[in-house]
Amino acid sequence: MNRSTRARTLTGTALALATAMALTACGGNDDASSDAEPKKQTKSSEAAAVKNPVVASYDGGLYVLDGETLKLAKTIELPGFNRVNPAGDEDHVVISTDTGFRVFDAARQEFTDAEFEGAKPGHVVRHGGKTVLFTDGTGEVNVFDPADLAGGKQPKTRTYTSAEPHHGVAIELADGELVTTLGTEEKRTGALVLDKDDKEIARAENCPGVHGEAAAKGEVVGLGCEDGVLLYKDGKFTKVDAPDDYARTGNQAGSDVSPILLGDYKTDPEAELERPTRISLIDTRTAKMKLVDLGTSYSFRSLARGPHGEALVLGTNGVLHVIDPETGKVERKIDAVGDWTEPLDWQQPRPTLFVRDHTAYVSDPGKRQLHSFDLDSGEKVTSVTLPKGTNELSGTVAGH
């Protein structure tokens, strides 16, 4: 990924699970096809509900699969570069399209009437029973309760508009505080906090290149910087300094059962695409960062958390690393896919990790395959070969 792309992209993917905070996928659909109008899907009462659906994007549409058997339930045509994120309930996912965020009922394989229009739909964050959308092209933040998606209607929302549009992210805490990034299209500097009445109560502008978020145990929020991580804890911001002068931790994954955040770690500001082998573990209790060298690189779609707070990283050696976040020790290596290389273009497919409860889903786009693994045993559960290789990978995730 080149530096110009870095300013509005890289994520993290990550990913999400019932007991852990996801790394939301990074948006910035400014490179997506602008002449392709998303196709409205008509509702069908004939479609049988899919159990724990998994949704994968491909060039030209979406695949909806049964989460247990990986049986392909339906193919949805949808032109353009589309991104997939959990909506926060058992039925829906949020699709980032050329025109904005659209809500898709994955269980019933149909789009609903819920939509948030706006240029460059970006991060989707779930936390504390709320889902937060950040539209980069407008700077608009929309917060809603995913339970309100039932019936296919537009949910009631809390809306905040940033001072200037930028590639940002926001998260709402249990007490109604909204943590949201500061920046412009050219420069991102930090974050501010609004109380439940939208009054500013805290601000920090010492987080250059702020990107991505994750929440740890106790609702400690981490925001990635180009020189460490910015924490919001107990009403105050604290900076975790990285050991290198330039150290970008732009993608993170958190767990509400662990006080330690998992992050990537890049140290070359001039790289067209840096392929790091080290990950960062940020202890929110001590505001300290530990680095772990995995001996293999990974991508922004490689980070997730397990049901017990395990740190999970899918390496380019095809191995899913299960890491104890307290010690940094790799406790288990699961052979998931073959060796792969991260493409220069961030929108191009690469093996991707999505975690839900005790199951890890790993895509292998080169072989058009998707696999599921039991995280407790490390055993493969099942696999499927699809008509086309997939790109984004996500699914429904209830609660949290």
mmCIF file of C-alpha atoms in Angstrom:
data_model
loop_
_atom_site.group_PDB
_atom_site.id
_atom_site.type_symbol
_atom_site.label_atom_id
_atom_site.label_comp_id
_atom_site.label_asym_id
_atom_site.label_seq_id
_atom_site.Cartn_x
_atom_site.Cartn_y
_atom_site.Cartn_z
ATOM 1 C CA MET A 1 0.000 0.000 0.000
ATOM 2 C CA ASN A 2 1.508 3.344 -1.000
ATOM 3 C CA ARG A 3 1.544 6.384 1.221
ATOM 4 C CA SER A 4 -1.282 8.172 -0.547
ATOM 5 C CA THR A 5 -3.522 5.182 -0.036
ATOM 6 C CA ARG A 6 -2.355 4.846 3.559
ATOM 7 C CA ALA A 7 -3.962 8.168 4.449
ATOM 8 C CA ARG A 8 -7.467 6.808 3.878
ATOM 9 C CA THR A 9 -7.184 3.075 4.084
ATOM 10 C CA LEU A 10 -5.627 0.098 5.864
ATOM 11 C CA THR A 11 -7.749 -1.634 8.421
ATOM 12 C CA GLY A 12 -8.241 -3.844 10.046
ATOM 13 C CA THR A 13 -10.030 -5.655 9.358
ATOM 14 C CA ALA A 14 -10.670 -7.205 11.728
ATOM 15 C CA LEU A 15 -12.602 -8.663 12.671
ATOM 16 C CA ALA A 16 -15.286 -9.482 15.172
ATOM 17 C CA LEU A 17 -16.797 -12.041 17.547
ATOM 18 C CA ALA A 18 -19.508 -12.292 20.129
ATOM 19 C CA THR A 19 -17.268 -11.709 23.126
ATOM 20 C CA ALA A 20 -14.694 -9.414 21.584
ATOM 21 C CA MET A 21 -14.493 -6.045 20.000
ATOM 22 C CA ALA A 22 -13.819 -6.125 16.347
ATOM 23 C CA LEU A 23 -11.318 -4.252 14.290
ATOM 24 C CA THR A 24 -13.611 -2.764 11.926
ATOM 25 C CA ALA A 25 -13.006 -2.807 8.550
ATOM 26 C CA CYS A 26 -11.418 0.178 7.032
ATOM 27 C CA GLY A 27 -13.414 1.958 4.378
ATOM 28 C CA GLY A 28 -12.596 4.613 1.854
ATOM 29 C CA ASN A 29 -14.461 3.443 -1.230
ATOM 30 C CA ASP A 30 -13.032 6.280 -3.290
ATOM 31 C CA ASP A 31 -11.300 3.717 -5.500
ATOM 32 C CA ALA A 32 -14.451 1.725 -6.084
ATOM 33 C CA SER A 33 -16.234 1.766 -9.420
ATOM 34 C CA SER A 34 -18.272 4.970 -9.498
ATOM 35 C CA ASP A 35 -20.368 4.152 -12.554
ATOM 36 C CA ALA A 36 -21.838 0.966 -11.126
ATOM 37 C CA GLU A 37 -25.155 1.595 -9.422
ATOM 38 C CA PRO A 38 -25.841 -0.929 -6.612
ATOM 39 C CA LYS A 39 -28.689 -3.173 -7.643
ATOM 40 C CA LYS A 40 -31.732 -3.076 -5.402
ATOM 41 C CA GLN A 41 -32.812 -6.558 -4.349
ATOM 42 C CA THR A 42 -36.489 -7.385 -4.124
ATOM 43 C CA LYS A 43 -37.666 -9.047 -0.973
ATOM 44 C CA SER A 44 -38.598 -12.708 -1.246
ATOM 45 C CA SER A 45 -40.704 -14.682 1.183
ATOM 46 C CA GLU A 46 -39.524 -17.938 -0.417
ATOM 47 C CA ALA A 47 -35.929 -17.808 0.829
ATOM 48 C CA ALA A 48 -35.274 -20.142 3.729
ATOM 49 C CA ALA A 49 -33.473 -18.487 6.628
ATOM 50 C CA VAL A 50 -29.763 -19.237 6.798
ATOM 51 C CA LYS A 51 -28.350 -20.288 10.153
ATOM 52 C CA ASN A 52 -25.515 -18.098 11.456
ATOM 53 C CA PRO A 53 -24.819 -16.739 7.980
ATOM 54 C CA VAL A 54 -21.366 -15.920 6.664
ATOM 55 C CA VAL A 55 -21.127 -13.337 3.883
ATOM 56 C CA ALA A 56 -18.200 -13.086 1.472
ATOM 57 C CA SER A 57 -17.778 -10.527 -1.279
ATOM 58 C CA TYR A 58 -16.449 -11.310 -4.726
ATOM 59 C CA ASP A 59 -15.908 -9.197 -7.823
ATOM 60 C CA GLY A 60 -19.521 -8.447 -8.744
ATOM 61 C CA GLY A 61 -21.496 -9.630 -5.783
ATOM 62 C CA LEU A 62 -21.921 -11.450 -2.485
ATOM 63 C CA TYR A 63 -22.038 -15.070 -1.399
ATOM 64 C CA VAL A 64 -24.264 -15.992 1.556
ATOM 65 C CA LEU A 65 -23.279 -19.245 3.264
ATOM 66 C CA ASP A 66 -24.544 -21.342 6.135
ATOM 67 C CA GLY A 67 -22.158 -20.700 9.027
ATOM 68 C CA GLU A 68 -22.034 -24.345 10.115
ATOM 69 C CA THR A 69 -21.997 -26.286 6.852
ATOM 70 C CA LEU A 70 -20.579 -23.514 4.606
ATOM 71 C CA LYS A 71 -23.218 -24.508 2.077
ATOM 72 C CA LEU A 72 -23.779 -21.706 -0.444
ATOM 73 C CA ALA A 73 -27.313 -20.447 0.182
ATOM 74 C CA LYS A 74 -27.512 -17.603 -2.312
ATOM 75 C CA THR A 75 -25.523 -15.442 -4.695
ATOM 76 C CA ILE A 76 -26.370 -11.718 -4.722
ATOM 77 C CA GLU A 77 -25.275 -9.597 -7.681
ATOM 78 C CA LEU A 78 -23.854 -6.272 -6.560
ATOM 79 C CA PRO A 79 -21.476 -4.320 -8.822
ATOM 80 C CA GLY A 80 -18.552 -2.312 -7.520
ATOM 81 C CA PHE A 81 -16.080 -2.820 -4.687
ATOM 82 C CA ASN A 82 -18.189 -3.757 -1.671
ATOM 83 C CA ARG A 83 -17.157 -4.209 1.946
ATOM 84 C CA VAL A 84 -18.839 -6.423 4.543
ATOM 85 C CA ASN A 85 -19.199 -5.876 8.302
ATOM 86 C CA PRO A 86 -21.352 -7.383 11.065
ATOM 87 C CA ALA A 87 -24.341 -5.191 11.901
ATOM 88 C CA GLY A 88 -24.486 -6.387 15.505
ATOM 89 C CA ASP A 89 -27.402 -8.831 15.542
ATOM 90 C CA GLU A 90 -28.140 -12.397 14.477
ATOM 91 C CA ASP A 91 -29.521 -11.528 11.047
ATOM 92 C CA HIS A 92 -27.861 -8.524 9.428
ATOM 93 C CA VAL A 93 -24.591 -7.321 7.960
ATOM 94 C CA VAL A 94 -23.677 -3.841 6.760
ATOM 95 C CA ILE A 95 -22.500 -3.554 3.156
ATOM 96 C CA SER A 96 -20.341 -0.561 2.203
ATOM 97 C CA THR A 97 -21.207 0.253 -1.423
ATOM 98 C CA ASP A 98 -20.489 3.063 -3.865
ATOM 99 C CA THR A 99 -23.436 5.066 -2.516
ATOM 100 C CA GLY A 100 -23.132 4.462 1.217
ATOM 101 C CA PHE A 101 -23.935 1.874 3.867
ATOM 102 C CA ARG A 102 -26.728 -0.603 3.087
ATOM 103 C CA VAL A 103 -28.207 -3.084 5.542
ATOM 104 C CA PHE A 104 -28.445 -6.652 4.269
ATOM 105 C CA ASP A 105 -30.551 -9.331 5.953
ATOM 106 C CA ALA A 106 -28.102 -12.206 5.582
ATOM 107 C CA ALA A 107 -30.376 -14.719 7.279
ATOM 108 C CA ARG A 108 -33.071 -14.105 4.642
ATOM 109 C CA GLN A 109 -30.648 -13.164 1.852
ATOM 110 C CA GLU A 110 -32.183 -9.820 0.952
ATOM 111 C CA PHE A 111 -31.467 -6.115 1.290
ATOM 112 C CA THR A 112 -33.668 -4.175 3.681
ATOM 113 C CA ASP A 113 -34.941 -0.605 3.406
ATOM 114 C CA ALA A 114 -32.292 0.608 5.885
ATOM 115 C CA GLU A 115 -29.589 2.683 4.215
ATOM 116 C CA PHE A 116 -27.154 5.465 5.127
ATOM 117 C CA GLU A 117 -26.222 7.324 1.984
ATOM 118 C CA GLY A 118 -22.932 9.163 1.692
ATOM 119 C CA ALA A 119 -19.629 9.184 -0.178
ATOM 120 C CA LYS A 120 -16.820 6.895 0.970
ATOM 121 C CA PRO A 121 -18.477 4.766 3.663
ATOM 122 C CA GLY A 122 -15.729 3.769 6.078
ATOM 123 C CA HIS A 123 -15.449 2.044 9.437
ATOM 124 C CA VAL A 124 -18.254 0.059 11.061
ATOM 125 C CA VAL A 125 -17.797 -0.409 14.819
ATOM 126 C CA ARG A 126 -19.852 -2.494 17.247
ATOM 127 C CA HIS A 127 -19.620 -2.038 20.983
ATOM 128 C CA GLY A 128 -21.902 -2.150 24.001
ATOM 129 C CA GLY A 129 -24.981 -3.002 21.995
ATOM 130 C CA LYS A 130 -24.538 -0.094 19.596
ATOM 131 C CA THR A 131 -23.286 0.046 16.010
ATOM 132 C CA VAL A 132 -21.453 3.109 14.725
ATOM 133 C CA LEU A 133 -20.953 4.068 11.076
ATOM 134 C CA PHE A 134 -18.392 6.638 9.925
ATOM 135 C CA THR A 135 -18.847 8.127 6.437
ATOM 136 C CA ASP A 136 -15.470 9.464 5.323
ATOM 137 C CA GLY A 137 -16.759 11.684 2.522
ATOM 138 C CA THR A 138 -19.032 13.687 4.824
ATOM 139 C CA GLY A 139 -17.527 13.151 8.267
ATOM 140 C CA GLU A 140 -20.920 11.970 9.463
ATOM 141 C CA VAL A 141 -21.239 9.533 12.360
ATOM 142 C CA ASN A 142 -24.408 7.478 12.780
ATOM 143 C CA VAL A 143 -25.101 5.408 15.901
ATOM 144 C CA PHE A 144 -27.949 2.925 16.192
ATOM 145 C CA ASP A 145 -29.154 -0.071 18.187
ATOM 146 C CA PRO A 146 -28.957 -3.137 15.880
ATOM 147 C CA ALA A 147 -32.113 -4.474 17.507
ATOM 148 C CA ASP A 148 -33.927 -1.675 15.652
ATOM 149 C CA LEU A 149 -33.037 -3.336 12.329
ATOM 150 C CA ALA A 150 -35.752 -5.944 12.899
ATOM 151 C CA GLY A 151 -38.475 -5.688 10.317
ATOM 152 C CA GLY A 152 -36.196 -4.154 7.721
ATOM 153 C CA LYS A 153 -36.854 -0.545 8.720
ATOM 154 C CA GLN A 154 -34.504 2.412 9.056
ATOM 155 C CA PRO A 155 -33.284 2.475 12.680
ATOM 156 C CA LYS A 156 -33.416 5.501 14.933
ATOM 157 C CA THR A 157 -29.997 7.107 15.003
ATOM 158 C CA ARG A 158 -27.777 9.450 16.944
ATOM 159 C CA THR A 159 -25.943 11.607 14.402
ATOM 160 C CA TYR A 160 -22.808 13.681 14.741
ATOM 161 C CA THR A 161 -20.949 15.484 11.964
ATOM 162 C CA SER A 162 -17.193 15.944 12.257
ATOM 163 C CA ALA A 163 -15.727 19.421 11.805
ATOM 164 C CA GLU A 164 -14.230 18.237 8.504
ATOM 165 C CA PRO A 165 -14.602 15.069 6.436
ATOM 166 C CA HIS A 166 -11.774 12.569 6.875
ATOM 167 C CA HIS A 167 -11.035 8.859 7.004
ATOM 168 C CA GLY A 168 -12.203 8.417 10.555
ATOM 169 C CA VAL A 169 -13.735 6.105 13.105
ATOM 170 C CA ALA A 170 -16.001 6.419 16.142
ATOM 171 C CA ILE A 171 -17.216 4.293 19.028
ATOM 172 C CA GLU A 172 -19.992 4.845 21.582
ATOM 173 C CA LEU A 173 -19.455 3.706 25.176
ATOM 174 C CA ALA A 174 -22.027 2.318 27.581
ATOM 175 C CA ASP A 175 -22.638 5.697 29.245
ATOM 176 C CA GLY A 176 -23.318 7.391 25.913
ATOM 177 C CA GLU A 177 -19.880 8.944 25.476
ATOM 178 C CA LEU A 178 -18.846 9.090 21.835
ATOM 179 C CA VAL A 179 -15.146 8.792 21.009
ATOM 180 C CA THR A 180 -14.506 10.054 17.472
ATOM 181 C CA THR A 181 -11.450 11.002 15.447
ATOM 182 C CA LEU A 182 -10.163 14.449 14.481
ATOM 183 C CA GLY A 183 -8.758 15.288 11.086
ATOM 184 C CA THR A 184 -9.076 16.532 7.537
ATOM 185 C CA GLU A 185 -8.717 14.794 4.195
ATOM 186 C CA GLU A 186 -5.006 15.651 4.294
ATOM 187 C CA LYS A 187 -4.114 15.151 7.956
ATOM 188 C CA ARG A 188 -5.478 13.237 10.944
ATOM 189 C CA THR A 189 -4.357 14.313 14.405
ATOM 190 C CA GLY A 190 -6.253 12.677 17.267
ATOM 191 C CA ALA A 191 -9.682 12.304 18.826
ATOM 192 C CA LEU A 192 -12.326 13.990 20.939
ATOM 193 C CA VAL A 193 -15.043 12.721 23.264
ATOM 194 C CA LEU A 194 -18.647 13.899 23.433
ATOM 195 C CA ASP A 195 -20.948 13.150 26.342
ATOM 196 C CA LYS A 196 -24.430 11.722 25.800
ATOM 197 C CA ASP A 197 -25.685 15.270 25.105
ATOM 198 C CA ASP A 198 -22.981 15.853 22.446
ATOM 199 C CA LYS A 199 -20.965 18.222 24.628
ATOM 200 C CA GLU A 200 -17.195 17.910 24.174
ATOM 201 C CA ILE A 201 -15.567 16.643 27.385
ATOM 202 C CA ALA A 202 -12.095 15.518 26.270
ATOM 203 C CA ARG A 203 -9.693 16.010 23.376
ATOM 204 C CA ALA A 204 -6.239 14.771 22.358
ATOM 205 C CA GLU A 205 -4.271 15.921 19.326
ATOM 206 C CA ASN A 206 -1.101 13.897 19.832
ATOM 207 C CA CYS A 207 -2.000 10.925 17.637
ATOM 208 C CA PRO A 208 -0.621 11.588 14.139
ATOM 209 C CA GLY A 209 -2.285 9.595 11.372
ATOM 210 C CA VAL A 210 -4.949 8.276 13.745
ATOM 211 C CA HIS A 211 -6.516 5.141 12.271
ATOM 212 C CA GLY A 212 -8.615 2.272 13.548
ATOM 213 C CA GLU A 213 -9.923 1.464 17.001
ATOM 214 C CA ALA A 214 -10.459 -1.389 19.406
ATOM 215 C CA ALA A 215 -11.914 -1.741 22.890
ATOM 216 C CA ALA A 216 -10.346 -3.750 25.704
ATOM 217 C CA LYS A 217 -11.712 -5.043 29.003
ATOM 218 C CA GLY A 218 -13.249 -2.242 31.029
ATOM 219 C CA GLU A 219 -14.173 -0.187 27.952
ATOM 220 C CA VAL A 220 -10.670 1.115 27.384
ATOM 221 C CA VAL A 221 -10.541 2.391 23.807
ATOM 222 C CA GLY A 222 -7.370 2.251 21.744
ATOM 223 C CA LEU A 223 -6.770 4.354 18.630
ATOM 224 C CA GLY A 224 -3.809 3.661 16.366
ATOM 225 C CA CYS A 225 -1.191 6.365 15.732
ATOM 226 C CA GLU A 226 1.994 6.635 13.692
ATOM 227 C CA ASP A 227 4.069 6.728 16.880
ATOM 228 C CA GLY A 228 2.131 4.470 19.231
ATOM 229 C CA VAL A 229 -1.436 4.107 20.476
ATOM 230 C CA LEU A 230 -3.836 6.613 22.061
ATOM 231 C CA LEU A 231 -5.905 5.203 24.932
ATOM 232 C CA TYR A 232 -9.147 6.634 26.313
ATOM 233 C CA LYS A 233 -9.675 5.359 29.844
ATOM 234 C CA ASP A 234 -11.656 6.653 32.823
ATOM 235 C CA GLY A 235 -12.463 9.937 31.090
ATOM 236 C CA LYS A 236 -8.878 10.734 30.082
ATOM 237 C CA PHE A 237 -6.569 10.199 27.125
ATOM 238 C CA THR A 238 -3.201 8.499 27.626
ATOM 239 C CA LYS A 239 -0.510 8.000 24.981
ATOM 240 C CA VAL A 240 1.326 4.682 24.662
ATOM 241 C CA ASP A 241 4.646 5.445 23.022
ATOM 242 C CA ALA A 242 6.107 2.996 20.526
ATOM 243 C CA PRO A 243 9.782 1.984 20.816
ATOM 244 C CA ASP A 244 10.494 3.313 17.290
ATOM 245 C CA ASP A 245 10.230 6.956 16.166
ATOM 246 C CA TYR A 246 7.862 5.938 13.381
ATOM 247 C CA ALA A 247 5.656 3.007 14.316
ATOM 248 C CA ARG A 248 2.233 2.774 12.774
ATOM 249 C CA THR A 249 -0.355 0.675 14.594
ATOM 250 C CA GLY A 250 -3.264 1.382 12.278
ATOM 251 C CA ASN A 251 -5.188 -1.846 12.789
ATOM 252 C CA GLN A 252 -6.194 -3.273 16.141
ATOM 253 C CA ALA A 253 -8.339 -6.040 17.602
ATOM 254 C CA GLY A 254 -9.759 -5.991 21.120
ATOM 255 C CA SER A 255 -11.574 -8.313 23.499
ATOM 256 C CA ASP A 256 -13.843 -7.418 26.390
ATOM 257 C CA VAL A 257 -12.294 -10.248 28.426
ATOM 258 C CA SER A 258 -8.720 -9.053 27.926
ATOM 259 C CA PRO A 259 -7.026 -5.793 28.985
ATOM 260 C CA ILE A 260 -4.544 -6.173 26.136
ATOM 261 C CA LEU A 261 -5.088 -4.921 22.603
ATOM 262 C CA LEU A 262 -3.624 -6.624 19.532
ATOM 263 C CA GLY A 263 -2.209 -4.358 16.842
ATOM 264 C CA ASP A 264 -0.093 -4.424 13.730
ATOM 265 C CA TYR A 265 3.300 -2.670 13.701
ATOM 266 C CA LYS A 266 4.882 -0.900 10.725
ATOM 267 C CA THR A 267 8.099 1.123 10.887
ATOM 268 C CA ASP A 268 8.891 2.178 7.300
ATOM 269 C CA PRO A 269 7.121 5.440 6.340
ATOM 270 C CA GLU A 270 8.542 5.263 2.797
ATOM 271 C CA ALA A 271 7.414 1.724 1.955
ATOM 272 C CA GLU A 272 4.964 1.280 -0.905
ATOM 273 C CA LEU A 273 3.733 -1.743 1.034
ATOM 274 C CA GLU A 274 5.424 -2.803 4.230
ATOM 275 C CA ARG A 275 5.069 -6.474 5.126
ATOM 276 C CA PRO A 276 5.766 -6.507 8.883
ATOM 277 C CA THR A 277 6.539 -9.652 10.866
ATOM 278 C CA ARG A 278 6.083 -8.056 14.296
ATOM 279 C CA ILE A 279 2.785 -7.469 16.050
ATOM 280 C CA SER A 280 2.117 -5.162 18.991
ATOM 281 C CA LEU A 281 0.408 -6.057 22.266
ATOM 282 C CA ILE A 282 -0.781 -2.967 24.150
ATOM 283 C CA ASP A 283 -1.438 -3.417 27.866
ATOM 284 C CA THR A 284 -4.150 -0.917 28.782
ATOM 285 C CA ARG A 285 -3.429 -1.385 32.514
ATOM 286 C CA THR A 286 0.157 -0.162 32.268
ATOM 287 C CA ALA A 287 0.044 1.820 28.991
ATOM 288 C CA LYS A 288 2.981 -0.256 27.731
ATOM 289 C CA MET A 289 3.566 -1.885 24.358
ATOM 290 C CA LYS A 290 5.181 -5.282 23.770
ATOM 291 C CA LEU A 291 6.407 -6.426 20.351
ATOM 292 C CA VAL A 292 6.308 -10.044 19.181
ATOM 293 C CA ASP A 293 8.054 -11.253 16.022
ATOM 294 C CA LEU A 294 6.043 -14.029 14.382
ATOM 295 C CA GLY A 295 8.641 -14.777 11.731
ATOM 296 C CA THR A 296 6.022 -14.301 9.017
ATOM 297 C CA SER A 297 4.222 -11.272 7.613
ATOM 298 C CA TYR A 298 0.485 -10.671 7.678
ATOM 299 C CA SER A 299 -2.071 -8.191 6.320
ATOM 300 C CA PHE A 300 -4.683 -5.833 7.751
ATOM 301 C CA ARG A 301 -7.255 -8.616 7.302
ATOM 302 C CA SER A 302 -5.221 -11.008 9.455
ATOM 303 C CA LEU A 303 -6.053 -9.823 12.989
ATOM 304 C CA ALA A 304 -8.828 -11.065 15.295
ATOM 305 C CA ARG A 305 -9.538 -12.218 18.846
ATOM 306 C CA GLY A 306 -10.715 -15.569 20.159
ATOM 307 C CA PRO A 307 -13.494 -16.330 22.660
ATOM 308 C CA HIS A 308 -11.068 -16.393 25.616
ATOM 309 C CA GLY A 309 -9.249 -13.243 24.555
ATOM 310 C CA GLU A 310 -6.629 -15.047 22.476
ATOM 311 C CA ALA A 311 -4.791 -12.899 19.952
ATOM 312 C CA LEU A 312 -5.176 -14.380 16.470
ATOM 313 C CA VAL A 313 -2.982 -13.599 13.473
ATOM 314 C CA LEU A 314 -3.156 -15.236 10.032
ATOM 315 C CA GLY A 315 0.356 -15.238 8.599
ATOM 316 C CA THR A 316 1.443 -15.248 4.964
ATOM 317 C CA ASN A 317 2.916 -18.680 5.693
ATOM 318 C CA GLY A 318 -0.689 -19.894 5.831
ATOM 319 C CA VAL A 319 -0.615 -20.449 9.594
ATOM 320 C CA LEU A 320 -3.215 -19.110 12.011
ATOM 321 C CA HIS A 321 -1.261 -18.136 15.133
ATOM 322 C CA VAL A 322 -3.060 -18.428 18.474
ATOM 323 C CA ILE A 323 -1.222 -16.129 20.897
ATOM 324 C CA ASP A 324 -1.437 -15.602 24.646
ATOM 325 C CA PRO A 325 -1.735 -11.784 24.852
ATOM 326 C CA GLU A 326 -0.284 -11.690 28.387
ATOM 327 C CA THR A 327 2.979 -13.426 27.489
ATOM 328 C CA GLY A 328 3.137 -12.993 23.714
ATOM 329 C CA LYS A 329 3.742 -16.741 23.382
ATOM 330 C CA VAL A 330 2.340 -18.529 20.331
ATOM 331 C CA GLU A 331 0.334 -21.290 21.992
ATOM 332 C CA ARG A 332 -0.956 -23.017 18.866
ATOM 333 C CA LYS A 333 -0.332 -22.982 15.146
ATOM 334 C CA ILE A 334 -3.206 -23.976 12.894
ATOM 335 C CA ASP A 335 -2.338 -24.801 9.285
ATOM 336 C CA ALA A 336 -5.125 -22.885 7.583
ATOM 337 C CA VAL A 337 -4.113 -22.202 3.959
ATOM 338 C CA GLY A 338 -0.978 -22.347 1.826
ATOM 339 C CA ASP A 339 1.687 -19.670 1.521
ATOM 340 C CA TRP A 340 0.437 -16.366 0.126
ATOM 341 C CA THR A 341 1.692 -12.878 -0.687
ATOM 342 C CA GLU A 342 -0.088 -9.662 0.240
ATOM 343 C CA PRO A 343 -0.990 -7.750 -2.956
ATOM 344 C CA LEU A 344 0.136 -4.149 -3.412
ATOM 345 C CA ASP A 345 -3.448 -2.941 -3.977
ATOM 346 C CA TRP A 346 -5.364 -3.082 -0.688
ATOM 347 C CA GLN A 347 -8.618 -3.771 -2.517
ATOM 348 C CA GLN A 348 -7.304 -6.963 -4.103
ATOM 349 C CA PRO A 349 -8.201 -10.347 -2.546
ATOM 350 C CA ARG A 350 -5.961 -12.092 -0.064
ATOM 351 C CA PRO A 351 -6.610 -14.775 2.601
ATOM 352 C CA THR A 352 -8.840 -13.195 5.218
ATOM 353 C CA LEU A 353 -9.743 -14.083 8.806
ATOM 354 C CA PHE A 354 -13.190 -13.742 10.387
ATOM 355 C CA VAL A 355 -13.891 -15.053 13.897
ATOM 356 C CA ARG A 356 -17.249 -15.709 15.521
ATOM 357 C CA ASP A 357 -17.524 -17.360 18.924
ATOM 358 C CA HIS A 358 -15.271 -20.461 18.849
ATOM 359 C CA THR A 359 -15.025 -20.670 15.059
ATOM 360 C CA ALA A 360 -12.419 -19.114 12.777
ATOM 361 C CA TYR A 361 -13.272 -18.708 9.108
ATOM 362 C CA VAL A 362 -10.375 -18.359 6.676
ATOM 363 C CA SER A 363 -10.708 -17.637 2.972
ATOM 364 C CA ASP A 364 -8.302 -18.832 0.282
ATOM 365 C CA PRO A 365 -9.268 -16.746 -2.769
ATOM 366 C CA GLY A 366 -6.587 -18.253 -5.021
ATOM 367 C CA LYS A 367 -8.211 -21.665 -4.650
ATOM 368 C CA ARG A 368 -11.756 -20.240 -4.397
ATOM 369 C CA GLN A 369 -12.075 -21.938 -1.010
ATOM 370 C CA LEU A 370 -13.378 -21.072 2.431
ATOM 371 C CA HIS A 371 -12.512 -23.070 5.565
ATOM 372 C CA SER A 372 -13.777 -23.138 9.138
ATOM 373 C CA PHE A 373 -11.740 -24.165 12.186
ATOM 374 C CA ASP A 374 -12.563 -24.935 15.795
ATOM 375 C CA LEU A 375 -10.381 -22.580 17.831
ATOM 376 C CA ASP A 376 -10.471 -24.760 20.943
ATOM 377 C CA SER A 377 -9.203 -27.904 19.227
ATOM 378 C CA GLY A 378 -7.446 -26.369 16.245
ATOM 379 C CA GLU A 379 -9.201 -28.850 13.973
ATOM 380 C CA LYS A 380 -10.721 -28.011 10.609
ATOM 381 C CA VAL A 381 -14.513 -28.202 10.705
ATOM 382 C CA THR A 382 -15.378 -27.987 7.024
ATOM 383 C CA SER A 383 -14.450 -26.432 3.683
ATOM 384 C CA VAL A 384 -16.212 -25.278 0.540
ATOM 385 C CA THR A 385 -15.121 -24.390 -2.990
ATOM 386 C CA LEU A 386 -17.004 -21.410 -4.429
ATOM 387 C CA PRO A 387 -17.649 -20.334 -8.037
ATOM 388 C CA LYS A 388 -15.266 -17.370 -7.680
ATOM 389 C CA GLY A 389 -12.497 -16.350 -5.303
ATOM 390 C CA THR A 390 -13.695 -14.130 -2.477
ATOM 391 C CA ASN A 391 -12.383 -10.830 -1.121
ATOM 392 C CA GLU A 392 -14.024 -9.507 2.065
ATOM 393 C CA LEU A 393 -15.246 -12.022 4.637
ATOM 394 C CA SER A 394 -17.659 -11.392 7.502
ATOM 395 C CA GLY A 395 -20.984 -12.507 8.946
ATOM 396 C CA THR A 396 -23.626 -11.906 11.538
ATOM 397 C CA VAL A 397 -22.479 -11.368 15.110
ATOM 398 C CA ALA A 398 -25.036 -10.929 17.861
ATOM 399 C CA GLY A 399 -24.609 -9.101 21.111
ATOM 400 C CA HIS A 400 -21.616 -7.103 22.411
#
